DNA sequence: CTTAGGG
DNA sequence: CCCTAAG
């Protein structure tokens, strides 16, 4: 048995010793063996990285201080209803156009059946808005989903590439500085906008840590289980807890995806005892992604250390092995394999394994991960880390890939896992259903990550119904020309949705709503929503016309009077 | 940086 | 989603 990875030293264990083939001992053996190896590895890594892992500064704290200091009053987003409150010290930048705004608001909101709100809410803790809120349309979260809609704000902890660069920051600030208003937040964004680009393609050193740990290769049957563990979460949470300072490294420049290295395996034949021996091979462990931040001035050596720390943090928290049969997790360790239905080849093809966080990070910070999902999307489940227990279920499932024929080399799946389809997007703590074997089928060898070289196009992420709902609600209120505001209002926490994305989505929504249902593709959007889309679209475009007309009229007036 | 619009 | 022009 060997452990090989591009990053880690090769660990070899005499094949004969590794696993006994007692039916009821196989799983345990796999577990202990793997864990032992990984544990020793972790120990080594921790040891090696000890000296370099304590260098975090408190720049983050400093950053926070700045933010607080700068939290002076700043007029911010002007919402329709706000302009209706002209008497109440209207935001400066809207003052001059208040009449227009009023008209616009009234028209459109009437058209949309939205009532302006005249009362000032105590928004201290409820919303980070500017304190005046129009009555918000209740946004319902589909039953059974974990999508969180906070007011009309979509709280999206959907893990994504931006999480580390943006959400983490805002998370902390928000949690610890509750009173921070959106103003402060905006400041933060502004302040750090450059240092921490929101665009996924230019943000962080994004190390796709495809280190393929070849954990073991046993038995003849060649049933391959891919083990995936979300290292990212552990890493992040840990760092968060430890006061890791993401802002220490400010000049993050480029995202790098390091693809996995080699992969190999060795076969081990076991002497059967009574019953039939179970033979399977676990091809690799995969850590989907680790997010790492380093300044572009960092040395290669420090990059290495950073990666090391990340891995150490990941492994240092301990790992457990889960066993899946036909996609269902087998929790009862006492049953024999045959009792579990694993005795013949066919059965084994249904076997899979998972790497799971060994223990829950101490960090109690809530909602590090909560993914708004649609109830129909089985491939995603959100987890509420407030209930740490859930972490155990947050394992990355892997597919029980059946490499059917003996020791056949793993099929290089179109495994650009992070490539195109959402189902193949390996995200932190997003559980990929084992029913979708190819979902996380990892790429062994040859499959050089295409994305490494080709364009770094972002992975496609279809909007969920929940998101569409939030978008529609926001546009109803804000109109179709204020995407930045829409973003801030309803997708502030969904860092992977840029305002351009929202604008584009709206564009397609309008189109979708305009075509016949038969021509629509993808996850169906409730007709009710599409109706609202059209209504809002009409309303706001009409308003735009009016406004233009008025402006023109005003312009001619001015012109003629001169 | 934001918007708007074509690709 | 991407890219770009324009403000």
Coordinates of C-alpha atoms (C1' of nucleotides) in Angstrom, one line a residue:
Chain A
X1 CA 0.0 0.0 0.0
X2 CA 1.3 3.3 -0.8
X3 CA 0.5 6.9 -0.3
X4 CA 1.6 9.0 -3.1
X5 CA 1.0 12.5 -3.9
X6 CA 2.8 15.3 -5.6
X7 CA 3.0 17.0 -2.3
X8 CA 3.6 14.4 0.2
X9 CA 6.4 12.1 0.7
X10 CA 5.7 8.7 -0.4
X11 CA 4.6 6.4 2.3
X12 CA 5.0 2.8 1.9
X13 CA 3.5 0.1 3.9
X14 CA 4.4 -3.5 3.3
X15 CA 1.4 -4.8 1.3
X16 CA 1.1 -7.9 3.2
X17 CA 0.7 -6.2 6.5
X18 CA -1.7 -3.7 5.5
X19 CA -5.0 -5.4 5.3
X20 CA -6.3 -8.6 6.4
X21 CA -9.1 -9.9 4.5
X22 CA -11.4 -11.1 7.2
X23 CA -14.7 -10.1 6.0
X24 CA -15.7 -8.1 8.9
X25 CA -12.3 -6.5 9.2
X26 CA -11.8 -5.0 5.9
X27 CA -13.6 -1.8 6.5
X28 CA -11.9 -1.3 9.8
X29 CA -8.6 -2.1 8.3
X30 CA -9.1 0.4 5.6
X31 CA -10.1 2.9 8.0
X32 CA -7.3 2.4 10.5
X33 CA -4.8 2.1 7.9
X34 CA -5.7 5.1 6.0
X35 CA -6.1 7.1 9.1
X36 CA -2.8 5.9 10.5
X37 CA -1.1 6.9 7.4
X38 CA -2.8 10.2 7.2
X39 CA -2.3 10.9 10.8
X40 CA 1.4 10.3 10.7
X41 CA 1.5 12.4 7.6
X42 CA -0.4 15.1 9.4
X43 CA 2.0 14.9 12.3
X44 CA 4.9 15.3 10.1
X45 CA 3.4 18.1 8.3
X46 CA 2.4 19.9 11.4
X47 CA 5.8 19.5 12.7
X48 CA 7.4 20.8 9.6
X49 CA 5.2 23.7 9.3
X50 CA 5.2 24.6 13.0
X51 CA 7.8 27.2 12.7
X52 CA 6.2 29.0 9.8
X53 CA 2.6 28.8 10.8
X54 CA 2.5 31.3 13.5
X55 CA 3.2 34.3 11.4
X56 CA -0.2 35.7 11.1
X57 CA -0.3 39.3 11.9
X58 CA -3.2 41.2 13.1
X59 CA -3.6 43.1 10.0
X60 CA -7.1 42.0 9.9
X61 CA -7.8 43.7 13.1
X62 CA -6.2 46.7 11.8
X63 CA -8.4 46.5 8.8
X64 CA -11.4 46.3 11.0
X65 CA -10.3 49.3 12.9
X66 CA -10.1 51.3 9.7
X67 CA -13.4 50.3 8.8
X68 CA -14.9 51.3 12.0
X69 CA -13.2 54.6 11.8
X70 CA -14.4 55.2 8.4
X71 CA -17.9 54.4 9.4
X72 CA -18.9 57.9 9.1
X73 CA -22.1 58.7 7.5
X74 CA -22.3 58.3 3.9
X75 CA -25.3 58.4 1.8
X76 CA -25.7 55.1 0.3
X77 CA -28.1 53.4 -1.7
X78 CA -31.2 55.2 -2.5
X79 CA -34.2 53.1 -2.5
X80 CA -37.4 54.1 -4.0
X81 CA -39.1 54.4 -0.8
X82 CA -36.4 56.5 0.6
X83 CA -36.9 59.2 -1.9
X84 CA -40.5 59.2 -0.9
X85 CA -39.4 60.3 2.5
X86 CA -38.0 63.4 1.1
X87 CA -38.7 65.3 4.3
X88 CA -36.5 63.1 6.2
X89 CA -33.1 64.3 5.3
X90 CA -32.8 62.6 2.1
X91 CA -29.5 61.2 1.0
X92 CA -27.5 63.9 -0.5
X93 CA -26.9 62.4 -3.8
X94 CA -30.5 62.1 -4.5
X95 CA -31.7 65.4 -3.3
X96 CA -31.6 67.1 -6.5
X97 CA -33.5 64.5 -8.3
X98 CA -36.0 63.8 -5.6
X99 CA -39.0 64.8 -7.6
X100 CA -38.1 62.5 -10.4
X101 CA -37.4 59.7 -8.0
X102 CA -40.7 60.1 -6.4
X103 CA -42.5 59.8 -9.6
X104 CA -40.6 56.9 -10.6
X105 CA -41.1 55.1 -7.4
X106 CA -44.7 55.7 -7.1
X107 CA -45.4 54.6 -10.6
X108 CA -43.5 51.5 -10.5
X109 CA -44.3 50.4 -7.1
X110 CA -47.9 51.0 -7.7
X111 CA -47.6 49.0 -10.8
X112 CA -46.0 46.2 -9.0
X113 CA -48.3 46.3 -6.1
X114 CA -45.6 47.3 -3.7
X115 CA -46.4 49.7 -1.0
X116 CA -43.9 52.2 0.1
X117 CA -43.1 52.1 3.7
X118 CA -43.2 55.2 5.7
X119 CA -42.0 54.1 9.0
X120 CA -38.5 53.9 10.1
X121 CA -37.6 50.6 11.4
X122 CA -35.2 50.0 14.0
X123 CA -32.8 48.3 11.9
X124 CA -29.9 48.0 14.2
X125 CA -29.9 44.3 14.3
X126 CA -32.2 43.3 11.7
X127 CA -30.9 44.8 8.6
X128 CA -27.9 46.5 7.5
X129 CA -29.8 48.7 5.3
X130 CA -29.8 52.4 5.8
X131 CA -32.6 52.2 8.3
X132 CA -35.5 52.9 6.1
X133 CA -37.0 50.0 4.5
X134 CA -39.7 49.7 2.2
X135 CA -42.1 47.0 2.9
X136 CA -40.5 44.0 1.6
X137 CA -42.1 41.4 -0.3
X138 CA -42.1 38.2 1.7
X139 CA -39.9 35.8 0.0
X140 CA -40.7 32.3 0.7
X141 CA -38.1 29.7 0.8
X142 CA -39.3 26.6 -0.8
X143 CA -40.1 23.9 1.7
X144 CA -37.3 21.6 2.3
X145 CA -34.6 23.9 1.2
X146 CA -32.0 25.4 3.2
X147 CA -31.9 28.6 1.3
X148 CA -31.9 31.4 3.6
X149 CA -33.6 34.5 2.8
X150 CA -33.1 37.2 5.2
X151 CA -35.6 39.8 4.4
X152 CA -35.0 40.1 0.8
X153 CA -31.4 39.5 1.2
X154 CA -30.3 36.3 0.1
X155 CA -27.9 34.9 2.5
X156 CA -25.7 32.6 0.6
X157 CA -23.0 30.7 2.1
X158 CA -22.6 28.8 -0.9
X159 CA -19.1 28.0 -0.9
X160 CA -17.3 29.4 -3.8
X161 CA -14.1 30.6 -4.9
X162 CA -14.7 34.0 -3.5
X163 CA -15.6 32.9 -0.1
X164 CA -12.2 33.5 1.4
X165 CA -11.6 36.7 -0.2
X166 CA -14.8 38.4 0.5
X167 CA -17.3 36.6 2.6
X168 CA -15.0 35.7 5.2
X169 CA -14.2 39.3 5.7
X170 CA -17.7 40.5 5.7
X171 CA -18.7 37.7 7.9
X172 CA -16.4 38.6 10.5
X173 CA -17.1 42.2 10.4
X174 CA -20.7 41.7 10.4
X175 CA -20.7 39.3 13.2
X176 CA -18.5 41.2 15.4
X177 CA -19.6 44.6 14.6
X178 CA -23.3 44.2 14.3
X179 CA -24.1 47.8 14.2
X180 CA -22.0 48.2 11.2
X181 CA -24.3 49.6 8.6
X182 CA -24.2 48.9 5.0
X183 CA -22.3 52.1 4.8
X184 CA -19.5 50.6 6.6
X185 CA -19.8 47.5 4.6
X186 CA -19.7 49.5 1.5
X187 CA -16.6 51.1 2.7
X188 CA -15.1 47.9 3.3
X189 CA -15.8 46.8 -0.1
X190 CA -14.4 49.9 -1.5
X191 CA -11.5 49.8 0.7
X192 CA -10.6 46.3 -0.1
X193 CA -12.0 46.2 -3.5
X194 CA -8.8 46.4 -5.2
X195 CA -6.7 44.5 -2.9
X196 CA -9.2 41.8 -2.9
X197 CA -10.7 41.6 -6.3
X198 CA -14.1 40.2 -6.5
X199 CA -13.5 38.6 -9.7
X200 CA -12.8 35.0 -9.4
X201 CA -10.3 35.0 -12.1
X202 CA -8.0 37.5 -10.5
X203 CA -8.2 37.0 -6.9
X204 CA -6.3 34.6 -4.9
X205 CA -3.9 32.0 -5.4
X206 CA -6.4 29.4 -5.7
X207 CA -4.7 26.2 -5.3
X208 CA -6.7 23.5 -6.5
X209 CA -5.2 20.9 -4.4
X210 CA -5.8 17.9 -6.4
X211 CA -3.2 16.0 -4.5
X212 CA -4.3 12.6 -5.1
X213 CA -3.5 10.5 -2.3
X214 CA -3.3 7.0 -3.3
X215 CA -4.4 5.5 -0.2
X216 CA -4.6 1.9 -1.0
X217 CA -5.0 -0.4 -3.8
X218 CA -6.3 -3.7 -2.7
X219 CA -8.0 -6.6 -3.9
X220 CA -8.9 -7.8 -7.3
X221 CA -12.2 -6.5 -7.8
X222 CA -11.0 -3.1 -8.6
X223 CA -13.9 -1.3 -7.2
X224 CA -12.6 2.1 -6.9
X225 CA -13.8 4.5 -4.4
X226 CA -12.8 8.1 -4.5
X227 CA -12.5 9.9 -1.4
X228 CA -13.0 13.4 -1.4
X229 CA -12.7 15.7 1.5
X230 CA -13.4 19.2 1.6
X231 CA -10.2 20.6 2.9
X232 CA -11.3 24.0 2.3
X233 CA -13.8 24.2 5.0
X234 CA -11.6 22.8 7.6
X235 CA -8.9 25.0 6.6
X236 CA -11.1 28.0 6.6
X237 CA -12.8 27.4 9.7
X238 CA -9.7 26.7 11.5
X239 CA -8.1 29.8 10.3
X240 CA -11.1 31.7 11.2
X241 CA -11.1 30.4 14.7
X242 CA -7.5 31.0 15.1
X243 CA -7.7 34.5 14.0
X244 CA -6.1 33.9 10.8
X245 CA -5.8 37.0 9.0
X246 CA -6.9 36.9 5.4
X247 CA -5.9 40.5 5.0
X248 CA -2.4 40.0 5.9
X249 CA -1.8 39.1 2.3
X250 CA -3.2 41.9 0.5
X251 CA -1.8 42.0 -2.8
X252 CA -3.2 38.8 -3.9
X253 CA -2.8 38.6 -7.5
X254 CA -3.4 35.5 -9.3
X255 CA -5.3 32.4 -8.8
X256 CA -3.4 29.4 -9.5
X257 CA -4.8 26.0 -9.9
X258 CA -2.4 23.4 -9.3
X259 CA -3.5 20.2 -10.7
X260 CA -2.8 16.9 -9.3
X261 CA 0.2 15.0 -9.9
X262 CA 0.7 11.4 -10.4
X263 CA -1.3 8.6 -9.1
X264 CA -0.4 5.1 -8.7
X265 CA -1.4 2.1 -6.9
X266 CA -0.4 -1.3 -6.0
X267 CA -2.3 -4.4 -5.8
X268 CA -2.5 -6.5 -2.7
X269 CA -3.8 -9.9 -2.6
X270 CA -5.3 -11.1 0.5
X271 CA -5.7 -14.5 1.7
X272 CA -9.3 -15.2 2.3
X273 CA -10.6 -16.7 5.4
X274 CA -14.0 -18.0 5.6
X275 CA -16.5 -16.6 3.2
X276 CA -15.5 -14.9 0.1
X277 CA -12.9 -12.4 0.3
X278 CA -13.8 -8.9 -0.6
X279 CA -11.6 -7.2 -3.0
X280 CA -11.6 -3.7 -3.8
X281 CA -9.3 -0.9 -4.5
X282 CA -9.5 2.6 -3.3
X283 CA -7.8 4.6 -5.8
X284 CA -7.3 7.9 -4.3
X285 CA -8.1 10.5 -1.8
X286 CA -8.7 13.8 -3.2
X287 CA -8.8 17.1 -1.5
X288 CA -11.0 19.1 -3.8
X289 CA -9.8 22.6 -3.2
X290 CA -7.8 24.5 -0.7
X291 CA -8.0 28.2 -0.8
X292 CA -4.8 29.9 -0.2
X293 CA -3.9 33.5 -0.1
X294 CA -0.5 34.8 -0.6
X295 CA 0.8 38.0 -1.9
X296 CA 2.3 38.1 -5.3
X297 CA 5.5 39.2 -3.6
X298 CA 5.6 36.0 -1.7
X299 CA 8.3 33.6 -2.5
X300 CA 7.8 30.2 -3.9
X301 CA 9.0 28.9 -0.6
X302 CA 6.3 30.7 1.3
X303 CA 3.8 29.5 -1.1
X304 CA 4.9 26.0 -0.4
X305 CA 4.7 26.6 3.3
X306 CA 1.2 28.0 2.9
X307 CA 0.1 25.0 1.1
X308 CA 1.7 22.9 3.7
X309 CA -0.2 24.7 6.4
X310 CA -3.4 24.3 4.6
X311 CA -2.9 20.6 4.3
X312 CA -1.7 20.3 7.8
X313 CA -4.7 22.1 9.0
X314 CA -6.8 19.9 7.0
X315 CA -5.3 16.7 8.2
X316 CA -4.6 18.0 11.6
X317 CA -8.2 18.0 12.4
X318 CA -8.5 14.4 11.9
X319 CA -10.2 12.4 9.4
X320 CA -12.7 9.7 9.4
X321 CA -13.7 7.3 6.8
X322 CA -17.2 6.8 5.8
X323 CA -18.5 3.8 3.9
X324 CA -21.3 4.1 1.4
X325 CA -23.2 1.4 -0.2
X326 CA -25.3 2.4 -3.1
X327 CA -24.9 5.9 -2.0
X328 CA -26.1 5.3 1.5
X329 CA -23.9 5.8 4.3
X330 CA -23.4 2.8 6.4
X331 CA -23.2 3.8 10.0
X332 CA -23.3 0.5 11.7
X333 CA -19.8 -0.6 11.9
X334 CA -20.6 -3.9 13.4
X335 CA -22.2 -5.6 10.4
X336 CA -20.1 -7.7 8.2
X337 CA -19.6 -6.8 4.7
X338 CA -21.7 -9.7 3.5
X339 CA -24.4 -8.6 5.9
X340 CA -24.2 -5.3 4.4
X341 CA -24.6 -6.8 1.0
X342 CA -21.0 -6.5 -0.1
X343 CA -19.8 -9.9 -1.1
X344 CA -19.7 -10.1 -4.8
X345 CA -18.4 -8.1 -7.5
X346 CA -21.6 -6.5 -8.5
X347 CA -22.2 -5.4 -5.0
X348 CA -18.9 -4.0 -4.6
X349 CA -19.4 -1.7 -7.5
X350 CA -21.8 0.1 -5.2
X351 CA -19.3 0.7 -2.6
X352 CA -17.9 4.0 -2.0
X353 CA -15.9 5.8 0.7
X354 CA -15.8 9.3 2.0
X355 CA -13.4 11.3 3.9
X356 CA -15.0 13.1 6.7
X357 CA -13.9 15.7 9.1
X358 CA -12.6 13.9 12.1
X359 CA -14.0 16.3 14.5
X360 CA -15.8 19.5 14.5
X361 CA -13.7 22.5 14.5
X362 CA -14.1 24.5 17.6
X363 CA -15.2 27.5 15.8
X364 CA -18.7 28.3 16.6
X365 CA -19.1 31.0 14.2
X366 CA -22.3 30.4 12.6
X367 CA -23.2 29.7 9.1
X368 CA -19.9 29.3 7.6
X369 CA -21.7 27.2 5.3
X370 CA -25.2 27.4 4.4
X371 CA -26.1 26.9 0.9
X372 CA -29.3 28.1 -0.5
X373 CA -30.5 25.4 -2.6
X374 CA -33.5 24.4 -4.2
X375 CA -35.3 21.5 -2.8
X376 CA -35.2 19.8 -6.1
X377 CA -31.5 19.8 -6.3
X378 CA -30.4 16.7 -4.7
X379 CA -26.8 17.3 -5.4
X380 CA -26.6 20.1 -2.9
X381 CA -27.4 20.3 0.7
X382 CA -26.7 23.1 2.9
X383 CA -25.3 22.6 6.2
X384 CA -25.8 24.6 9.2
X385 CA -22.6 24.7 11.0
X386 CA -24.3 26.2 14.0
X387 CA -25.1 22.6 14.6
X388 CA -21.6 21.3 14.4
X389 CA -22.9 17.9 14.2
X390 CA -23.9 18.4 10.7
X391 CA -20.4 18.6 9.8
X392 CA -20.3 14.9 10.0
X393 CA -22.7 14.7 7.2
X394 CA -20.9 17.3 5.3
X395 CA -18.5 14.9 4.0
X396 CA -17.8 14.9 0.4
X397 CA -19.2 11.9 -0.9
X398 CA -17.5 10.2 -3.5
X399 CA -18.8 8.0 -5.9
X400 CA -18.3 4.4 -5.9
X401 CA -16.8 4.3 -9.2
X402 CA -16.6 1.0 -10.6
X403 CA -13.6 0.4 -12.5
X404 CA -15.0 -2.7 -13.5
X405 CA -12.2 -4.7 -14.9
X406 CA -9.3 -5.7 -12.9
X407 CA -6.8 -3.1 -12.1
X408 CA -7.8 -1.2 -15.0
X409 CA -6.4 2.2 -14.9
X410 CA -8.9 4.6 -13.7
X411 CA -10.9 6.1 -16.4
X412 CA -9.9 9.6 -16.7
X413 CA -13.3 11.0 -16.3
X414 CA -14.2 14.1 -17.8
X415 CA -13.1 15.0 -14.5
X416 CA -12.5 18.5 -14.8
X417 CA -14.6 18.4 -11.8
X418 CA -14.8 22.0 -11.5
X419 CA -15.6 22.3 -15.1
X420 CA -18.9 23.0 -16.2
X421 CA -21.9 21.5 -14.7
X422 CA -23.0 22.4 -11.3
X423 CA -23.1 18.8 -10.3
X424 CA -19.5 18.5 -11.0
X425 CA -18.6 21.4 -9.0
X426 CA -16.7 20.3 -6.0
X427 CA -17.6 22.8 -3.5
X428 CA -16.9 23.0 0.1
X429 CA -19.4 21.0 2.0
X430 CA -21.6 20.7 -0.7
X431 CA -22.6 17.2 -0.7
X432 CA -22.7 15.6 -4.0
X433 CA -25.1 12.8 -4.1
X434 CA -23.5 9.5 -4.6
X435 CA -26.2 8.9 -7.0
X436 CA -24.2 10.9 -9.4
X437 CA -21.1 8.9 -9.6
X438 CA -19.4 11.1 -12.0
X439 CA -20.0 14.1 -9.9
X440 CA -16.8 13.8 -8.0
X441 CA -15.0 11.2 -9.9
X442 CA -11.6 12.5 -9.6
X443 CA -9.1 12.7 -12.1
X444 CA -6.3 10.6 -11.8
X445 CA -3.3 11.0 -13.7
X446 CA -3.2 12.2 -17.1
X447 CA -6.0 14.5 -16.9
X448 CA -4.3 17.7 -16.7
X449 CA -6.6 20.3 -15.5
X450 CA -7.7 21.9 -18.7
X451 CA -8.5 25.0 -16.9
X452 CA -5.0 25.5 -15.8
X453 CA -4.1 26.5 -19.2
X454 CA -7.2 27.4 -20.9
X455 CA -9.2 30.3 -20.1
X456 CA -10.2 30.6 -16.5
X457 CA -13.8 30.9 -17.2
X458 CA -15.8 30.7 -14.1
X459 CA -17.8 27.6 -13.5
X460 CA -21.3 27.9 -14.6
X461 CA -23.7 28.2 -11.7
X462 CA -27.3 28.3 -12.6
X463 CA -29.4 30.4 -10.5
X464 CA -31.6 28.5 -8.2
X465 CA -35.3 29.4 -7.9
X466 CA -34.5 30.9 -4.5
X467 CA -31.9 33.2 -6.1
X468 CA -34.3 34.1 -8.9
X469 CA -36.8 35.0 -6.3
X470 CA -34.4 37.2 -4.5
X471 CA -33.4 38.8 -7.7
X472 CA -36.9 39.5 -8.8
X473 CA -37.7 41.0 -5.5
X474 CA -34.7 43.3 -5.6
X475 CA -35.4 44.4 -9.1
X476 CA -38.9 45.1 -8.4
X477 CA -37.8 47.5 -5.7
X478 CA -34.7 48.9 -7.3
X479 CA -35.3 48.8 -10.9
X480 CA -33.3 47.5 -13.8
X481 CA -30.5 49.9 -13.8
X482 CA -29.0 49.6 -10.5
X483 CA -27.3 46.3 -10.5
X484 CA -24.8 47.2 -8.0
X485 CA -27.5 48.0 -5.6
X486 CA -29.3 44.8 -6.4
X487 CA -26.2 43.0 -5.6
X488 CA -25.7 44.8 -2.3
X489 CA -29.3 44.3 -1.4
X490 CA -30.0 40.8 -2.1
X491 CA -26.8 39.1 -3.1
X492 CA -24.3 40.7 -0.8
X493 CA -23.4 37.4 0.6
X494 CA -23.3 35.5 -2.6
X495 CA -19.9 36.6 -3.6
X496 CA -20.0 34.5 -6.7
X497 CA -22.8 36.6 -8.1
X498 CA -21.4 39.8 -9.4
X499 CA -23.7 42.6 -10.3
X500 CA -22.9 41.8 -13.9
X501 CA -24.1 38.3 -13.3
X502 CA -27.3 39.6 -11.9
X503 CA -27.8 41.9 -14.8
X504 CA -27.2 39.0 -17.1
X505 CA -29.5 36.8 -15.2
X506 CA -32.2 39.4 -15.4
X507 CA -31.7 39.6 -19.1
X508 CA -32.1 35.9 -19.5
X509 CA -35.1 36.0 -17.2
X510 CA -36.8 38.5 -19.3
X511 CA -36.1 36.4 -22.3
X512 CA -37.2 33.2 -20.6
X513 CA -40.4 34.8 -19.6
X514 CA -41.0 35.9 -23.1
X515 CA -40.7 32.6 -24.7
X516 CA -43.0 29.6 -24.5
X517 CA -42.5 27.2 -21.6
X518 CA -41.5 24.5 -24.1
X519 CA -38.6 26.4 -25.2
X520 CA -37.2 27.0 -21.7
X521 CA -34.4 25.0 -20.5
X522 CA -32.8 24.2 -17.2
X523 CA -34.5 24.3 -13.9
X524 CA -37.9 25.6 -14.5
X525 CA -38.7 28.9 -13.0
X526 CA -42.1 29.2 -11.5
X527 CA -44.4 31.0 -13.8
X528 CA -45.4 33.3 -11.0
X529 CA -41.8 34.6 -10.9
X530 CA -41.6 35.0 -14.6
X531 CA -44.8 37.0 -14.5
X532 CA -43.2 39.2 -12.0
X533 CA -40.2 39.5 -14.1
X534 CA -42.2 40.7 -17.0
X535 CA -44.2 43.0 -14.9
X536 CA -41.1 44.6 -13.4
X537 CA -39.4 44.7 -16.7
X538 CA -42.3 46.6 -18.3
X539 CA -42.7 48.8 -15.4
X540 CA -39.1 49.9 -15.2
X541 CA -38.5 50.2 -18.8
X542 CA -41.5 52.3 -19.1
X543 CA -40.3 54.4 -16.3
X544 CA -37.0 54.8 -18.0
X545 CA -38.8 56.1 -21.0
X546 CA -40.7 58.6 -19.0
X547 CA -37.6 59.7 -17.2
X548 CA -35.7 60.2 -20.4
X549 CA -38.6 62.2 -21.7
X550 CA -38.6 64.4 -18.7
X551 CA -34.9 64.9 -18.9
X552 CA -35.1 65.8 -22.5
X553 CA -37.9 68.1 -21.8
X554 CA -35.9 69.7 -19.1
X555 CA -32.9 69.9 -21.3
X556 CA -34.8 71.7 -24.0
X557 CA -36.3 74.0 -21.5
X558 CA -32.9 74.9 -20.3
X559 CA -31.6 75.2 -23.7
X560 CA -34.3 77.5 -24.9
X561 CA -34.2 79.7 -21.9
X562 CA -30.6 80.5 -22.6
Chain B
dC1 C1' -16.0 50.9 -10.7
dT2 C1' -20.7 50.7 -13.0
dT3 C1' -23.7 50.2 -16.7
dA4 C1' -25.2 48.6 -20.9
dG5 C1' -25.1 45.6 -24.6
dG6 C1' -23.2 42.4 -27.8
dG7 C1' -20.8 37.8 -28.1
Chain C
dC1 C1' -20.5 33.9 -18.6
dC2 C1' -17.2 36.9 -21.1
dC3 C1' -15.7 41.2 -23.0
dT4 C1' -15.8 46.1 -23.9
dA5 C1' -17.1 50.6 -24.6
dA6 C1' -18.5 54.5 -22.2
dG7 C1' -19.3 57.5 -18.3

